Amino acid sequence: MDSNNIIWKRKYVFAMMLSTLCMMCSCCNERDKEILLKFKEGVTDPSGLLSSWKQEQDCCQWKGVTCHNITARVIHLTLSCDYYDVEEDEEYNSQKCLAGDIILSLLDMEYLQHLDLSYNDFSTISADSTVNSSTLNYIDLSYNNNLFIKSLEWLSQISSLEYIDLSNINLHMETNWLHWMTVLPSLVELYLESCKLEDISPSLEYANFSTSLQYINLYDNYFHSELPKWIFNLSSHVLKIDLSRNYFMGQLPNTLPNLHSLTWLALHDNYLNGSIPDWIGQLQYLAGLSIHDNYFSGSLPTNLGNLSSLNILMADGNLFTGVVSERNFAKLKNLKYLFFESPYITFDFDPLWIPPFQLERLYIGPLHPTLPQWLYTQTSLYFLLIQDSKFSFESANNNNNFWRFASTVQHLKLYNNTIEGDLSEAFLNSSIIVLTSNNFKGSLPRLSSNVVFFQVNNSSLSGSISRLLCHSKKSNNNLQYLDLSDNNLSGGLTDCWMNWKSLRYVNLGGNNLSGNIPPSMGFLSNLTSLHLHENNLSGDISSSSLQYCRSLSILNVRENSFSGNIPKWMPQSIRIVQLRSNKFIGNIPIQICQMPFLIVLDIAYNRISGHIPKCLNNITSFVDMHYSTSWIFYKFFDGRDFFTYRDDLILLVKGQQSNYDSNLKLMRMVDLSSNDLTGTMSPQLFSLSQLHFLNLSHNRLTGTIPKEIGNMTQLESLDLSKNELTGQIPESISSLSFLDNLNLSFNNLSGQIPSGTQLQSFSELSYIGNVDLCGPPLPKNCSNHGDDTKTLGENDDDGDESDFLSSLYMGLGVGFAVGFWGVCGAIFFSRKCRHAYFRFLYDLRDRFYVLLLTNLNSFH
């Protein structure tokens, strides 16, 4: 046997014996263990991630620690947070992750090659010695969203680094980051995404990066300049560049073709303009080009069609003009994603053209007057979005062909189109279907059991919902999201809900539906969000089948004709109760105080009587800023990807209707206005320290405003108008620093408006109708309280009085005319218009009262 082979085998056997020995006994290097235990002392660990890190145990067996098989020295430390779920909350749950200080003495482990502390909640980074590592080649500190690093100089001392990811770390103060990165001779991948960087040295011609650099990601920073020259003068070995979601402006540089190895270029979500040059066709290895949401203009170059390696083209949201035809895509045989939309583009495809590609995702528009025939050749399509188009089907057969083709697409979106076709004969099969703001004809389609998400809102559909819900005797256990809002649907709510037990979200608002809540709705045990607003529904909801829907988080039945008492059965999990503009009677049930997650209580414009419950301060989310702050969201699977949708809600705040979606989770609101509530306002009511909006106007409340109002430190809007309140305005109200909307008008308040505070910044409309109230901004002076009290206009002559009376009579005449047309409007206008119109009349009336009271004070 060859002597060399014998020697090699002996070495191998020895190594295996040593490895086995190390596994049998504690072989962890003591210095490495000491460094790791010191790191553990400086962090908090609520999840117990480091619970296995004990002195008596081998550190090579600790969680997240990997040692070399032979030397037993630590080579990998991977402590990425296991609980991160960006889809769930868009913010990782830091309570379950490591937090505290990253001690750079970790790098003193002389054989450490790989360090991953990503997706934790570290806030500081400190060095108790000079960083001295010659083996570390990988460092990932990304998504420690509270981590602030002032300087990256320490990083530049690790010459062996090949991979750096500091994404979502605050580097706002680091103005010399570019220099520190260029001194790393082995750097291959650099990720500085969402780091709040501002300085990119745009005029610098060359940055002395290593020729080994291949990937550079500067996505989502604060760069305000033209595209930096140095980045397009990098080594020709660069493969991927991401400069998207910044504030770059100007045109594409002529040096871009020098990066002839480039496979991915992302410039989307900037302010870039000009045309796409013909030399774009020279980037023969380019597989991904993302330039959407900029200001590029001009024609799409035909040379783009030469990019045979192109897999992804995303160019929507620009200002391209001219004609786009098959010549622009002639050789794109590998194209999988095509996103191309511009309001000034004309698509003109040969009806016989068969593309060389098979797309997986297509976003296109505007299309008119017909759909391109090549669309029907895309048998691999799983995502289709057609937007801002106007097309018709020449025959019923063409109409059926389109919907038959559309049903082969797993994720179908038709948005803001005018489609002259009948939807009622369609049988839809896609998992995710979004048909928003179209102009369909006919009634609702039928759905297969494959459909999970169905949204067909604001699309001019008519008829009954029974066609959709009652077409099959079989139960559909897959549909979870149903939105038929803002159509012309009529009839009852139908009684076929037992076939749709998987529903979590139902929105039937903005239609002409009538009748009562059907018994079968009680089968919707998974229902989380129910929107029935702006219909003609009626009946007693307190005894309806909805009491069996124990998973409800949102109950929105505003602007109907529901009657009876406010339901006592609402589950403790409920977060939003919107019952405004109905015919509810009785008292506010104390069961509402047992709903700790409640963030919106809106029962305005009803016939509620009795006292306001003193126990509202038991609603935890109104007093604890950390309670009930997660998103109200729904996650769906379209066959390949997860699709997340957040719930939204229209709320009447500060006299204006606003839509709340991403900020809905932060809302804290109580609106009990326009009812028949009596009694006093308890001090407990004003201990709701996290409440943002409180409206108790148009009731018959008595007593004084409690001084505890100063505890409502987050209050932005307070409306106590048109009640029977007495006494003075408490001084503590002046401590409400966020208050920007105040209405105390038309009560019996007296005394001086607290001075020297922001209360004077509100207009007199906030205080009018309180005869004994004085001080700025009201014209009544509080300097003397006897008969000699001076008021504005005290010395006006009789001519002024005559002028005022003339103005008064004219105002009464105008008021009569406005009131007359208001009655006519109530007959002819839609319900939404009526509400808006009468709000205008109330505002006009209040302003007239200001004029009247101001001038009467002048004469008396």
PDB file of N, CA and C in Angstrom, residues 167 171 177-178 181 190-201 209 213 215-223 227-228 230-231 234 240-248 266 268 270:
ATOM      1  N   SER A 167     -29.164  46.235   7.933  1.00  0.00           N
ATOM      2  CA  SER A 167     -30.472  46.768   7.545  1.00  0.00           C
ATOM      3  C   SER A 167     -31.344  47.074   8.757  1.00  0.00           C
ATOM      4  N   LEU A 171     -28.367  54.507  11.363  1.00  0.00           N
ATOM      5  CA  LEU A 171     -27.013  55.011  11.091  1.00  0.00           C
ATOM      6  C   LEU A 171     -27.055  56.488  10.707  1.00  0.00           C
ATOM      7  N   TRP A 177     -19.768  56.533   6.325  1.00  0.00           N
ATOM      8  CA  TRP A 177     -19.961  55.099   6.114  1.00  0.00           C
ATOM      9  C   TRP A 177     -19.292  54.601   4.844  1.00  0.00           C
ATOM     10  N   LEU A 178     -19.331  55.428   3.803  1.00  0.00           N
ATOM     11  CA  LEU A 178     -18.778  54.999   2.517  1.00  0.00           C
ATOM     12  C   LEU A 178     -17.281  54.710   2.640  1.00  0.00           C
ATOM     13  N   MET A 181     -16.523  51.415   4.504  1.00  0.00           N
ATOM     14  CA  MET A 181     -16.826  50.215   3.734  1.00  0.00           C
ATOM     15  C   MET A 181     -15.789  49.965   2.634  1.00  0.00           C
ATOM     16  N   LEU A 190     -22.958  43.875   0.636  1.00  0.00           N
ATOM     17  CA  LEU A 190     -23.192  44.969   1.574  1.00  0.00           C
ATOM     18  C   LEU A 190     -24.672  45.341   1.560  1.00  0.00           C
ATOM     19  N   TYR A 191     -25.323  45.217   2.719  1.00  0.00           N
ATOM     20  CA  TYR A 191     -26.748  45.515   2.841  1.00  0.00           C
ATOM     21  C   TYR A 191     -26.939  46.598   3.906  1.00  0.00           C
ATOM     22  N   LEU A 192     -27.305  47.796   3.460  1.00  0.00           N
ATOM     23  CA  LEU A 192     -27.569  48.929   4.351  1.00  0.00           C
ATOM     24  C   LEU A 192     -28.974  49.457   4.068  1.00  0.00           C
ATOM     25  N   GLU A 193     -29.920  48.591   4.104  1.00  0.00           N
ATOM     26  CA  GLU A 193     -31.316  48.916   3.806  1.00  0.00           C
ATOM     27  C   GLU A 193     -31.983  49.584   4.998  1.00  0.00           C
ATOM     28  N   SER A 194     -32.715  50.696   4.746  1.00  0.00           N
ATOM     29  CA  SER A 194     -33.496  51.389   5.787  1.00  0.00           C
ATOM     30  C   SER A 194     -32.654  51.779   6.985  1.00  0.00           C
ATOM     31  N   CYS A 195     -31.520  52.413   6.731  1.00  0.00           N
ATOM     32  CA  CYS A 195     -30.587  52.813   7.799  1.00  0.00           C
ATOM     33  C   CYS A 195     -30.610  54.314   8.075  1.00  0.00           C
ATOM     34  N   LYS A 196     -31.495  55.058   7.411  1.00  0.00           N
ATOM     35  CA  LYS A 196     -31.610  56.508   7.589  1.00  0.00           C
ATOM     36  C   LYS A 196     -30.329  57.253   7.177  1.00  0.00           C
ATOM     37  N   LEU A 197     -29.599  56.666   6.256  1.00  0.00           N
ATOM     38  CA  LEU A 197     -28.398  57.321   5.734  1.00  0.00           C
ATOM     39  C   LEU A 197     -28.784  58.504   4.867  1.00  0.00           C
ATOM     40  N   GLU A 198     -27.962  59.562   4.885  1.00  0.00           N
ATOM     41  CA  GLU A 198     -28.251  60.767   4.117  1.00  0.00           C
ATOM     42  C   GLU A 198     -27.155  61.118   3.115  1.00  0.00           C
ATOM     43  N   ASP A 199     -25.926  60.842   3.445  1.00  0.00           N
ATOM     44  CA  ASP A 199     -24.796  61.263   2.605  1.00  0.00           C
ATOM     45  C   ASP A 199     -24.298  60.095   1.766  1.00  0.00           C
ATOM     46  N   ILE A 200     -24.325  60.269   0.439  1.00  0.00           N
ATOM     47  CA  ILE A 200     -23.861  59.212  -0.455  1.00  0.00           C
ATOM     48  C   ILE A 200     -22.757  59.707  -1.383  1.00  0.00           C
ATOM     49  N   SER A 201     -22.286  60.939  -1.179  1.00  0.00           N
ATOM     50  CA  SER A 201     -21.197  61.522  -2.000  1.00  0.00           C
ATOM     51  C   SER A 201     -21.497  61.384  -3.489  1.00  0.00           C
ATOM     52  N   PHE A 209     -13.876  50.544  -3.666  1.00  0.00           N
ATOM     53  CA  PHE A 209     -14.344  49.249  -3.198  1.00  0.00           C
ATOM     54  C   PHE A 209     -13.472  48.145  -3.780  1.00  0.00           C
ATOM     55  N   LEU A 213     -16.519  43.028  -4.677  1.00  0.00           N
ATOM     56  CA  LEU A 213     -17.885  43.459  -4.368  1.00  0.00           C
ATOM     57  C   LEU A 213     -18.850  43.040  -5.476  1.00  0.00           C
ATOM     58  N   TYR A 215     -22.700  42.567  -4.495  1.00  0.00           N
ATOM     59  CA  TYR A 215     -24.043  43.024  -4.143  1.00  0.00           C
ATOM     60  C   TYR A 215     -23.943  44.278  -3.286  1.00  0.00           C
ATOM     61  N   ILE A 216     -24.743  45.324  -3.625  1.00  0.00           N
ATOM     62  CA  ILE A 216     -24.833  46.515  -2.780  1.00  0.00           C
ATOM     63  C   ILE A 216     -26.293  46.945  -2.714  1.00  0.00           C
ATOM     64  N   ASN A 217     -26.824  47.002  -1.506  1.00  0.00           N
ATOM     65  CA  ASN A 217     -28.230  47.312  -1.285  1.00  0.00           C
ATOM     66  C   ASN A 217     -28.337  48.530  -0.378  1.00  0.00           C
ATOM     67  N   LEU A 218     -28.827  49.660  -0.951  1.00  0.00           N
ATOM     68  CA  LEU A 218     -29.021  50.910  -0.206  1.00  0.00           C
ATOM     69  C   LEU A 218     -30.490  51.327  -0.228  1.00  0.00           C
ATOM     70  N   TYR A 219     -31.359  50.358  -0.292  1.00  0.00           N
ATOM     71  CA  TYR A 219     -32.804  50.570  -0.359  1.00  0.00           C
ATOM     72  C   TYR A 219     -33.322  51.368   0.847  1.00  0.00           C
ATOM     73  N   ASP A 220     -34.250  52.289   0.582  1.00  0.00           N
ATOM     74  CA  ASP A 220     -35.014  52.980   1.621  1.00  0.00           C
ATOM     75  C   ASP A 220     -34.135  53.747   2.598  1.00  0.00           C
ATOM     76  N   ASN A 221     -33.400  54.725   2.060  1.00  0.00           N
ATOM     77  CA  ASN A 221     -32.644  55.656   2.893  1.00  0.00           C
ATOM     78  C   ASN A 221     -33.094  57.078   2.565  1.00  0.00           C
ATOM     79  N   TYR A 222     -32.303  58.064   2.980  1.00  0.00           N
ATOM     80  CA  TYR A 222     -32.709  59.460   2.806  1.00  0.00           C
ATOM     81  C   TYR A 222     -31.759  60.199   1.863  1.00  0.00           C
ATOM     82  N   PHE A 223     -31.361  59.560   0.790  1.00  0.00           N
ATOM     83  CA  PHE A 223     -30.448  60.184  -0.161  1.00  0.00           C
ATOM     84  C   PHE A 223     -31.221  61.151  -1.061  1.00  0.00           C
ATOM     85  N   LEU A 227     -28.177  60.342  -9.017  1.00  0.00           N
ATOM     86  CA  LEU A 227     -27.568  59.039  -8.805  1.00  0.00           C
ATOM     87  C   LEU A 227     -26.059  59.205  -8.652  1.00  0.00           C
ATOM     88  N   PRO A 228     -25.452  58.573  -7.644  1.00  0.00           N
ATOM     89  CA  PRO A 228     -24.010  58.765  -7.408  1.00  0.00           C
ATOM     90  C   PRO A 228     -23.174  58.208  -8.560  1.00  0.00           C
ATOM     91  N   TRP A 230     -20.039  57.259  -8.496  1.00  0.00           N
ATOM     92  CA  TRP A 230     -19.137  56.160  -8.146  1.00  0.00           C
ATOM     93  C   TRP A 230     -19.779  54.797  -8.255  1.00  0.00           C
ATOM     94  N   ILE A 231     -21.099  54.734  -8.048  1.00  0.00           N
ATOM     95  CA  ILE A 231     -21.726  53.421  -8.020  1.00  0.00           C
ATOM     96  C   ILE A 231     -21.774  52.788  -9.405  1.00  0.00           C
ATOM     97  N   LEU A 234     -18.184  51.192 -10.488  1.00  0.00           N
ATOM     98  CA  LEU A 234     -17.674  50.066  -9.713  1.00  0.00           C
ATOM     99  C   LEU A 234     -17.106  49.010 -10.657  1.00  0.00           C
ATOM    100  N   LYS A 240     -25.496  42.919  -8.455  1.00  0.00           N
ATOM    101  CA  LYS A 240     -26.794  43.450  -8.028  1.00  0.00           C
ATOM    102  C   LYS A 240     -26.627  44.807  -7.369  1.00  0.00           C
ATOM    103  N   ILE A 241     -27.481  45.773  -7.774  1.00  0.00           N
ATOM    104  CA  ILE A 241     -27.504  47.120  -7.198  1.00  0.00           C
ATOM    105  C   ILE A 241     -28.952  47.480  -6.885  1.00  0.00           C
ATOM    106  N   ASP A 242     -29.198  47.905  -5.646  1.00  0.00           N
ATOM    107  CA  ASP A 242     -30.536  48.331  -5.237  1.00  0.00           C
ATOM    108  C   ASP A 242     -30.441  49.726  -4.618  1.00  0.00           C
ATOM    109  N   LEU A 243     -30.943  50.731  -5.347  1.00  0.00           N
ATOM    110  CA  LEU A 243     -30.979  52.124  -4.874  1.00  0.00           C
ATOM    111  C   LEU A 243     -32.419  52.605  -4.736  1.00  0.00           C
ATOM    112  N   SER A 244     -33.356  51.696  -4.647  1.00  0.00           N
ATOM    113  CA  SER A 244     -34.768  52.039  -4.684  1.00  0.00           C
ATOM    114  C   SER A 244     -35.242  52.682  -3.389  1.00  0.00           C
ATOM    115  N   ARG A 245     -36.386  53.330  -3.492  1.00  0.00           N
ATOM    116  CA  ARG A 245     -37.081  53.974  -2.377  1.00  0.00           C
ATOM    117  C   ARG A 245     -36.196  54.988  -1.661  1.00  0.00           C
ATOM    118  N   ASN A 246     -35.616  55.880  -2.450  1.00  0.00           N
ATOM    119  CA  ASN A 246     -34.873  57.010  -1.929  1.00  0.00           C
ATOM    120  C   ASN A 246     -35.435  58.281  -2.552  1.00  0.00           C
ATOM    121  N   TYR A 247     -34.597  59.291  -2.686  1.00  0.00           N
ATOM    122  CA  TYR A 247     -35.040  60.553  -3.270  1.00  0.00           C
ATOM    123  C   TYR A 247     -34.113  60.950  -4.408  1.00  0.00           C
ATOM    124  N   PHE A 248     -33.635  59.959  -5.140  1.00  0.00           N
ATOM    125  CA  PHE A 248     -32.747  60.233  -6.263  1.00  0.00           C
ATOM    126  C   PHE A 248     -33.526  60.893  -7.394  1.00  0.00           C
ATOM    127  N   ALA A 266     -32.321  47.778  -9.310  1.00  0.00           N
ATOM    128  CA  ALA A 266     -33.563  48.269  -8.709  1.00  0.00           C
ATOM    129  C   ALA A 266     -33.436  49.766  -8.438  1.00  0.00           C
ATOM    130  N   HIS A 268     -36.560  51.667  -8.331  1.00  0.00           N
ATOM    131  CA  HIS A 268     -37.958  52.069  -8.187  1.00  0.00           C
ATOM    132  C   HIS A 268     -38.179  53.007  -7.000  1.00  0.00           C
ATOM    133  N   ASN A 270     -38.312  56.408  -6.788  1.00  0.00           N
ATOM    134  CA  ASN A 270     -37.453  57.579  -6.717  1.00  0.00           C
ATOM    135  C   ASN A 270     -38.093  58.697  -7.537  1.00  0.00           C
TER     136      ASN A 270
END
